[in-house]
Tab-separated table of C-alpha atoms in Angstrom:
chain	number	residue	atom	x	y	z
A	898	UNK	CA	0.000	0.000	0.000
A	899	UNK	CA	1.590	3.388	-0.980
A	900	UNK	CA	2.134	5.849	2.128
A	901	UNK	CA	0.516	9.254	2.971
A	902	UNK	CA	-3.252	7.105	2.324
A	903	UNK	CA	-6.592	7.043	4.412
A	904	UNK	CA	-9.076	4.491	3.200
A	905	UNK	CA	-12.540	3.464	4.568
A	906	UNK	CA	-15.027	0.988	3.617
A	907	UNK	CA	-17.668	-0.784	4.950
A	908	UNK	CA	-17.379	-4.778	4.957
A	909	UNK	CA	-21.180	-6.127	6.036
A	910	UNK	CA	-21.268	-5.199	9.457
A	911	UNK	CA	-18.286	-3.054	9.793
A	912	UNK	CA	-16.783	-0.125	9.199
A	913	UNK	CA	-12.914	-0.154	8.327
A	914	UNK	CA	-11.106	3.060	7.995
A	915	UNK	CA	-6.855	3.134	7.479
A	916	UNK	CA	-4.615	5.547	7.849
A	917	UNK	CA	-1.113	4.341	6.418
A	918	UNK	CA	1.940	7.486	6.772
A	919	UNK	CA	5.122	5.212	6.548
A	920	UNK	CA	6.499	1.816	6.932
A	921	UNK	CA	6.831	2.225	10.604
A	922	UNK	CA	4.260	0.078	12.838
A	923	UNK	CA	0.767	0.069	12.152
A	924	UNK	CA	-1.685	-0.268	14.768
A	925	UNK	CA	-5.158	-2.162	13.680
A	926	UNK	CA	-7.552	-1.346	16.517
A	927	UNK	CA	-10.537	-3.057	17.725
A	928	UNK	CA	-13.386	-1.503	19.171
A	929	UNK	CA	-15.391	-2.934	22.297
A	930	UNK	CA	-18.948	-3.498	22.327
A	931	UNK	CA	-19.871	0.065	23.787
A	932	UNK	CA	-19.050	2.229	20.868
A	933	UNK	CA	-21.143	0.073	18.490
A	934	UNK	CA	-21.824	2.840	14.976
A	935	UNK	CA	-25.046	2.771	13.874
A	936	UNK	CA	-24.987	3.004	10.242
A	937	UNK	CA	-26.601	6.968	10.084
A	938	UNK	CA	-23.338	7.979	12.229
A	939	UNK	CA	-21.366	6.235	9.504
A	940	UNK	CA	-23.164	7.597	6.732
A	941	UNK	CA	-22.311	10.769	8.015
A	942	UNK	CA	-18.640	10.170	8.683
A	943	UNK	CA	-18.457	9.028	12.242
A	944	UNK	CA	-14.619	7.835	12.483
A	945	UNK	CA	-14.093	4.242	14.202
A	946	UNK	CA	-12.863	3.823	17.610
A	947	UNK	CA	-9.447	4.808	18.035
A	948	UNK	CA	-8.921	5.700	14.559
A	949	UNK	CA	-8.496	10.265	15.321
A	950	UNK	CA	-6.527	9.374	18.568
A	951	UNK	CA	-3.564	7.670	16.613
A	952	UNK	CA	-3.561	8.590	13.236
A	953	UNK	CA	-3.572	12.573	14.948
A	954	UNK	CA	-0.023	11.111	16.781
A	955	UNK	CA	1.171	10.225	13.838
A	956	UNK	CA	0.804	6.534	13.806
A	957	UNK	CA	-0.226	3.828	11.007
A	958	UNK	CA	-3.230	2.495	12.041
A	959	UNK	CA	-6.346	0.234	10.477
A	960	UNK	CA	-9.447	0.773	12.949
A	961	UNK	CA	-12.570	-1.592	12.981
A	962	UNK	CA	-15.863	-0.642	14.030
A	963	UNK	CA	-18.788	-3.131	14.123
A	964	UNK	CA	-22.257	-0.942	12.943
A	965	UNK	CA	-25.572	-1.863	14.378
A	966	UNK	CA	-24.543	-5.311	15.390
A	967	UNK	CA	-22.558	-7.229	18.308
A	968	UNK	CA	-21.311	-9.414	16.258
A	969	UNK	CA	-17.390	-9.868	17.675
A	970	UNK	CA	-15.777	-9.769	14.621
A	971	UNK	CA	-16.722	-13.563	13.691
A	972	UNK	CA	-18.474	-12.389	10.450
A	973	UNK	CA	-17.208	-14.429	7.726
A	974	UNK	CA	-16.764	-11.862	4.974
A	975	UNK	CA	-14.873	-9.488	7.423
A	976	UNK	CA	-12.267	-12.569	7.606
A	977	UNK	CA	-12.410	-12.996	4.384
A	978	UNK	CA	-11.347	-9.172	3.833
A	979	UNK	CA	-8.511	-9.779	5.892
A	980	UNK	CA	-7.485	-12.697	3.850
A	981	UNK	CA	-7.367	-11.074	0.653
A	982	UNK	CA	-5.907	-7.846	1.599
A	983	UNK	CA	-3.423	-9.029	4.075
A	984	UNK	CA	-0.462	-8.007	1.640
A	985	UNK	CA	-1.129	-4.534	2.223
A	986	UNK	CA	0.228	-4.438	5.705
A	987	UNK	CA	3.078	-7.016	5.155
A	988	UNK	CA	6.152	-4.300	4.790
A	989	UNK	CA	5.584	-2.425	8.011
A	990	UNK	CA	8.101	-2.618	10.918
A	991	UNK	CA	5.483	-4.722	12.788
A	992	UNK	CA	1.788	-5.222	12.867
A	993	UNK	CA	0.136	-4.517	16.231
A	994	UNK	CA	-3.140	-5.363	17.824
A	995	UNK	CA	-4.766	-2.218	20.405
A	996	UNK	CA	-8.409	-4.071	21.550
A	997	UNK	CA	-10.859	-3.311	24.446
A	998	UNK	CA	-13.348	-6.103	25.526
A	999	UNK	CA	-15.184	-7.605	22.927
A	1000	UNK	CA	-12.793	-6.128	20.310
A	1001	UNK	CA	-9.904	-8.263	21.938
A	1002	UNK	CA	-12.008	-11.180	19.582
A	1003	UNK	CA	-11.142	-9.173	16.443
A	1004	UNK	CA	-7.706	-9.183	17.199
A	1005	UNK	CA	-7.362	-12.592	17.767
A	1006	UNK	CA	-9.584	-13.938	14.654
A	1007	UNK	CA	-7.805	-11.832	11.921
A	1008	UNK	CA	-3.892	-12.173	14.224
A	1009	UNK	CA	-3.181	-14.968	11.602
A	1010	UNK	CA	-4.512	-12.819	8.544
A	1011	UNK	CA	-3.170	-9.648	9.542
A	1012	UNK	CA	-0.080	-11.138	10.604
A	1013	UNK	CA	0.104	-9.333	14.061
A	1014	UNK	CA	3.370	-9.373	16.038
A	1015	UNK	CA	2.010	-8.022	19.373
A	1016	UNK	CA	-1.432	-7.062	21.337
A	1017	UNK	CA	-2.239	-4.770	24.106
A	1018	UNK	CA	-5.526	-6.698	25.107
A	1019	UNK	CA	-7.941	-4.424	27.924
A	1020	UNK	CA	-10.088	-6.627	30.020
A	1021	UNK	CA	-10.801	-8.997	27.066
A	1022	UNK	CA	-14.297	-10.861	27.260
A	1023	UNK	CA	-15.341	-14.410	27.150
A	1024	UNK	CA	-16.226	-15.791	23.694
A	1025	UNK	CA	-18.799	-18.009	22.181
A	1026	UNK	CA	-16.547	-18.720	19.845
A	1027	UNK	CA	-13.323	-21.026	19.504
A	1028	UNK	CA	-10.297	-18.622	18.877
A	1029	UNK	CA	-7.700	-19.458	16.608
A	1030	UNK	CA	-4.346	-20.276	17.792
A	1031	UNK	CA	-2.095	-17.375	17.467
A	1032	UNK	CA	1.996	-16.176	17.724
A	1033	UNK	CA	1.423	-12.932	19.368
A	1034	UNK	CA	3.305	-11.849	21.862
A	1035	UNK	CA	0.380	-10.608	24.204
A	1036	UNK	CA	0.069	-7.769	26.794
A	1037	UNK	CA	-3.291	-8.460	28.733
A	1038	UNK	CA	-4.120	-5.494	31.611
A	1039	UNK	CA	-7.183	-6.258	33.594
A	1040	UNK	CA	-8.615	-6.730	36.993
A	1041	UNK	CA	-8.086	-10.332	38.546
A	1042	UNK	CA	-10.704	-9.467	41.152
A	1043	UNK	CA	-13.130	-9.356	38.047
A	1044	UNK	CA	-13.640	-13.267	37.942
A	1045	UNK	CA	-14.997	-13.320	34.293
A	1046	UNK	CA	-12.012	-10.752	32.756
A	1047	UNK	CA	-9.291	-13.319	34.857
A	1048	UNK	CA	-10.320	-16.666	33.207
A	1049	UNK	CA	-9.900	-15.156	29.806
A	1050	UNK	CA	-7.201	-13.328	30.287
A	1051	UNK	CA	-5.427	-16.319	31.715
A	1052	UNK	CA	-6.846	-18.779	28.599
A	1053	UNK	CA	-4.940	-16.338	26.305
A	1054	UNK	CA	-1.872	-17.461	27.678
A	1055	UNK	CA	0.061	-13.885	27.636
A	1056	UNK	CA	3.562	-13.011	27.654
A	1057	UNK	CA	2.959	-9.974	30.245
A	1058	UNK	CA	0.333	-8.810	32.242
A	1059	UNK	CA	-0.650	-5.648	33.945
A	1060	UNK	CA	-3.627	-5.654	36.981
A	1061	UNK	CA	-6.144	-2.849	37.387
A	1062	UNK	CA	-7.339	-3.571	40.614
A	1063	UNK	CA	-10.483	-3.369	42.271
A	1064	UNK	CA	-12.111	-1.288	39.202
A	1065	UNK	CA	-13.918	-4.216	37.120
A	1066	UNK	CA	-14.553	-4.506	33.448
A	1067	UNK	CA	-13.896	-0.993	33.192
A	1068	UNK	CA	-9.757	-1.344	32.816
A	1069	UNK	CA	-9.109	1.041	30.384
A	1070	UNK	CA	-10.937	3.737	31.786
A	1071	UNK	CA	-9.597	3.576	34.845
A	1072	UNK	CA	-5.777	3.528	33.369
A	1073	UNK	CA	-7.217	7.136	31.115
A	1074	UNK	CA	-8.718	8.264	34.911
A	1075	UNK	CA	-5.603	8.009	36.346
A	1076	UNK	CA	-3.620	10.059	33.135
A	1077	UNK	CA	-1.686	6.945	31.814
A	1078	UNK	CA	-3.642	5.090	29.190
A	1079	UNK	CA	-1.307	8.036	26.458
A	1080	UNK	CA	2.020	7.056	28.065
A	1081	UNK	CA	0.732	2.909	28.305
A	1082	UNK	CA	0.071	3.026	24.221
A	1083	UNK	CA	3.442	5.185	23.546
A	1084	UNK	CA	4.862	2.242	24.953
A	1085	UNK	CA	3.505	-0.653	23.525
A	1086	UNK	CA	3.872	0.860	20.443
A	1087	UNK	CA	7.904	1.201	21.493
A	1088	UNK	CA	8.063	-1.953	22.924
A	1089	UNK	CA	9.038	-0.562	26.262
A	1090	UNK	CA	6.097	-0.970	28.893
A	1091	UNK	CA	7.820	-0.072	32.268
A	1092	UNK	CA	5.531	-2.232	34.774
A	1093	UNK	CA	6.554	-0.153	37.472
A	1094	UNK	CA	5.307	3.132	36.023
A	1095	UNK	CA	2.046	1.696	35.320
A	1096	UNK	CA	1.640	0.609	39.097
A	1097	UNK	CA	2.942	4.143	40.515
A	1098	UNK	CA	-0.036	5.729	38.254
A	1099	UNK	CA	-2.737	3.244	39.062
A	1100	UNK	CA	-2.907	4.316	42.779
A	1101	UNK	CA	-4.582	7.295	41.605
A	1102	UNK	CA	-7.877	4.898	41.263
A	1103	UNK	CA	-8.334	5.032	45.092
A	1104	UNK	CA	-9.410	8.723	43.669
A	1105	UNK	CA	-12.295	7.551	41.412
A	1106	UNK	CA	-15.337	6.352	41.942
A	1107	UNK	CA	-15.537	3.230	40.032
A	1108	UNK	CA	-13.017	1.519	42.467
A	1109	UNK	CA	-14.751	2.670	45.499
A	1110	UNK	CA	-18.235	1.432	43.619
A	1111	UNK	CA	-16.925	-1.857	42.501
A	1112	UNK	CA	-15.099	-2.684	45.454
A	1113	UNK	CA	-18.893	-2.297	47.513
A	1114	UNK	CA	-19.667	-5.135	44.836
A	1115	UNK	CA	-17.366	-7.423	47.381
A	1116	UNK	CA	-15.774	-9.126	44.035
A	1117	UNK	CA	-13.605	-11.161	45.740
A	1118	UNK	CA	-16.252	-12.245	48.385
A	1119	UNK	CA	-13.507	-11.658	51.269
A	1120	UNK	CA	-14.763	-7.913	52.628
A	1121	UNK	CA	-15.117	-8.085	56.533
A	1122	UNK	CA	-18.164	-6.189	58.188
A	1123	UNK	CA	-15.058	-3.514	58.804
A	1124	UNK	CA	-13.902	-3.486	55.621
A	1125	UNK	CA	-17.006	-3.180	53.752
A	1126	UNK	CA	-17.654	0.038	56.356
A	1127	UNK	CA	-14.409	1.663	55.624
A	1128	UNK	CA	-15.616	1.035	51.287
A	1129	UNK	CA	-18.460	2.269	51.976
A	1130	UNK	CA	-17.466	5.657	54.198
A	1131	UNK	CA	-14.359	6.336	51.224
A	1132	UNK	CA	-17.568	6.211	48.640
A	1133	UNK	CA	-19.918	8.730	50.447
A	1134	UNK	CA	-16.771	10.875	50.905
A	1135	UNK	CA	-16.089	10.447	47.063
A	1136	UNK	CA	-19.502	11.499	46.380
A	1137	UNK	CA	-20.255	14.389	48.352
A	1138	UNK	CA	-16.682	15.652	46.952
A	1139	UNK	CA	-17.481	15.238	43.335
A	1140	UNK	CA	-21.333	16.427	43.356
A	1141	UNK	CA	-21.226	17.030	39.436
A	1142	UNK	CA	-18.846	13.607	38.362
A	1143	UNK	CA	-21.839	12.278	40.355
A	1144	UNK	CA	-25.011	14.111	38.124
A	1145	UNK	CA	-23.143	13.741	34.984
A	1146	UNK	CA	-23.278	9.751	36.105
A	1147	UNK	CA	-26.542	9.711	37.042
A	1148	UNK	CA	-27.689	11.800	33.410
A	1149	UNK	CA	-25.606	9.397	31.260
A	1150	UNK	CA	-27.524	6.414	33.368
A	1151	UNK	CA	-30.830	8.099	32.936
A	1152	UNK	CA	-30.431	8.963	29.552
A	1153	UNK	CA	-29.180	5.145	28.505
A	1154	UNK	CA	-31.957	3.428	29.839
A	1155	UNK	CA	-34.204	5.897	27.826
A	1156	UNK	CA	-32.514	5.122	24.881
A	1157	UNK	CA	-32.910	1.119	25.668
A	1158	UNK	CA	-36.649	2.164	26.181
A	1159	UNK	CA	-36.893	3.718	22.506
């Protein structure tokens, strides 16, 4: 594929859009299950999940958007796609996977297609399907008191891992809460995670309130009567501190269930 070259097409159920500047790493990102297009925002030009944040820094990168449909990835044709055009993609410095959830499926179905050296996998889900074997060398960051997010994080077998704990499902918003999801891609992309940077900035979840509202959740079943007191004092404290965070939460959950109404 020649440099300097945005593309974006729609293959059934999904939106692909590339942006290709050099023969330096390319990034093909996955979205999770949450930012599902619906096919009037990609009509009118809606860009796919990740696709703005790394193509604006600079980097190659192929995202993939599923429209109208939870479908993770396992649609035939898309596959197919990936088959056909893999040559496109085979001259850059390395081929990388960045997937959230149900998007971590995408990356590994098309790994062996797109020929992927490496993934940074956030809290990936459990699948009704059976996954390919794969050669990636994988970075999985999730929360092992999240029961569901540890089994298949563990079945993935990855070459590094990195624990959000005490937050849930919702890994990779807690690493952007706490200012290092940037600094946590600029270094996969590198090849040069520093574990023990990643750990310094994720004590800065003791200051949101998912961790305080996950941990009442007792997901490891092990909170004494104290414990579960001292949870629940932090989260009132949280709360009456952060009276908008708190409206803004309760107008995105109001406004979400009204849309599930519709």
């Amino acid at each position: 594929m020649e440099n300097n070259r945005e593309f974006r097409i729609t293959v059934k159920n999904t939106l692909i859009q590339g942006a290709i500047i050099d023969n330096g790493p390319i990034v093909f990102a996955f979205a999770p299950a949450g930012t599902v297009l619906t096919h009037y925002e990609v009509d009118n030009g809606e860009l796919p999940w990740g696709f703005k944040y790394l193509s604006s820094r600079g980097v190659n990168v192929v995202s993939f958007n599923p429209i109208s449909a939870d479908h993770k990835y396992e649609e035939i044709e898309l596959l197919e796609w990936a088959k056909s055009n893999s040559f496109m993609f085979q001259h850059h410095k390395e081929r990388l996977a960045y997937a959230v959830s149900m998007g971590a499926c995408g990356a590994l179905l098309l790994s062996h297609h797109l020929m992927i050296d490496r993934a940074l996998l956030f809290s990936p889900t459990l699948y009704s399907v059976t996954l390919p074997e794969h050669s990636m060398h994988i970075t999985v960051v999730y929360d092992p008191f999240c029961a569901n997010d540890k089994k298949q994080a563990l079945s993935l077998q990855p070459a590094s891992e990195l624990h959000t704990y005490g937050v849930g499902h919702r890994g990779i918003e807690s690493v952007s809460a706490c200012g290092y999801l940037s600094l946590l891609i600029r270094d996969f992309i590198g090849n040069h995670i520093v574990a023990e940077e990643f750990y310094q900035a994720m004590r800065e979840r003791k200051s949101t309130e998912r961790y305080y509202s996950y941990m009442k959740r007792n997901p490891t079943g092990k909170n004494t009567k104290s414990r579960k007191r001292i949870i629940i004092i932090a989260w009132l404290r949280w709360n009456l501190s952060n009276p908008k965070k708190v409206l803004n939460k309760l107008y995105k959950s109001a406004r979400k269930r009204l849309l599930t109404v519709k």
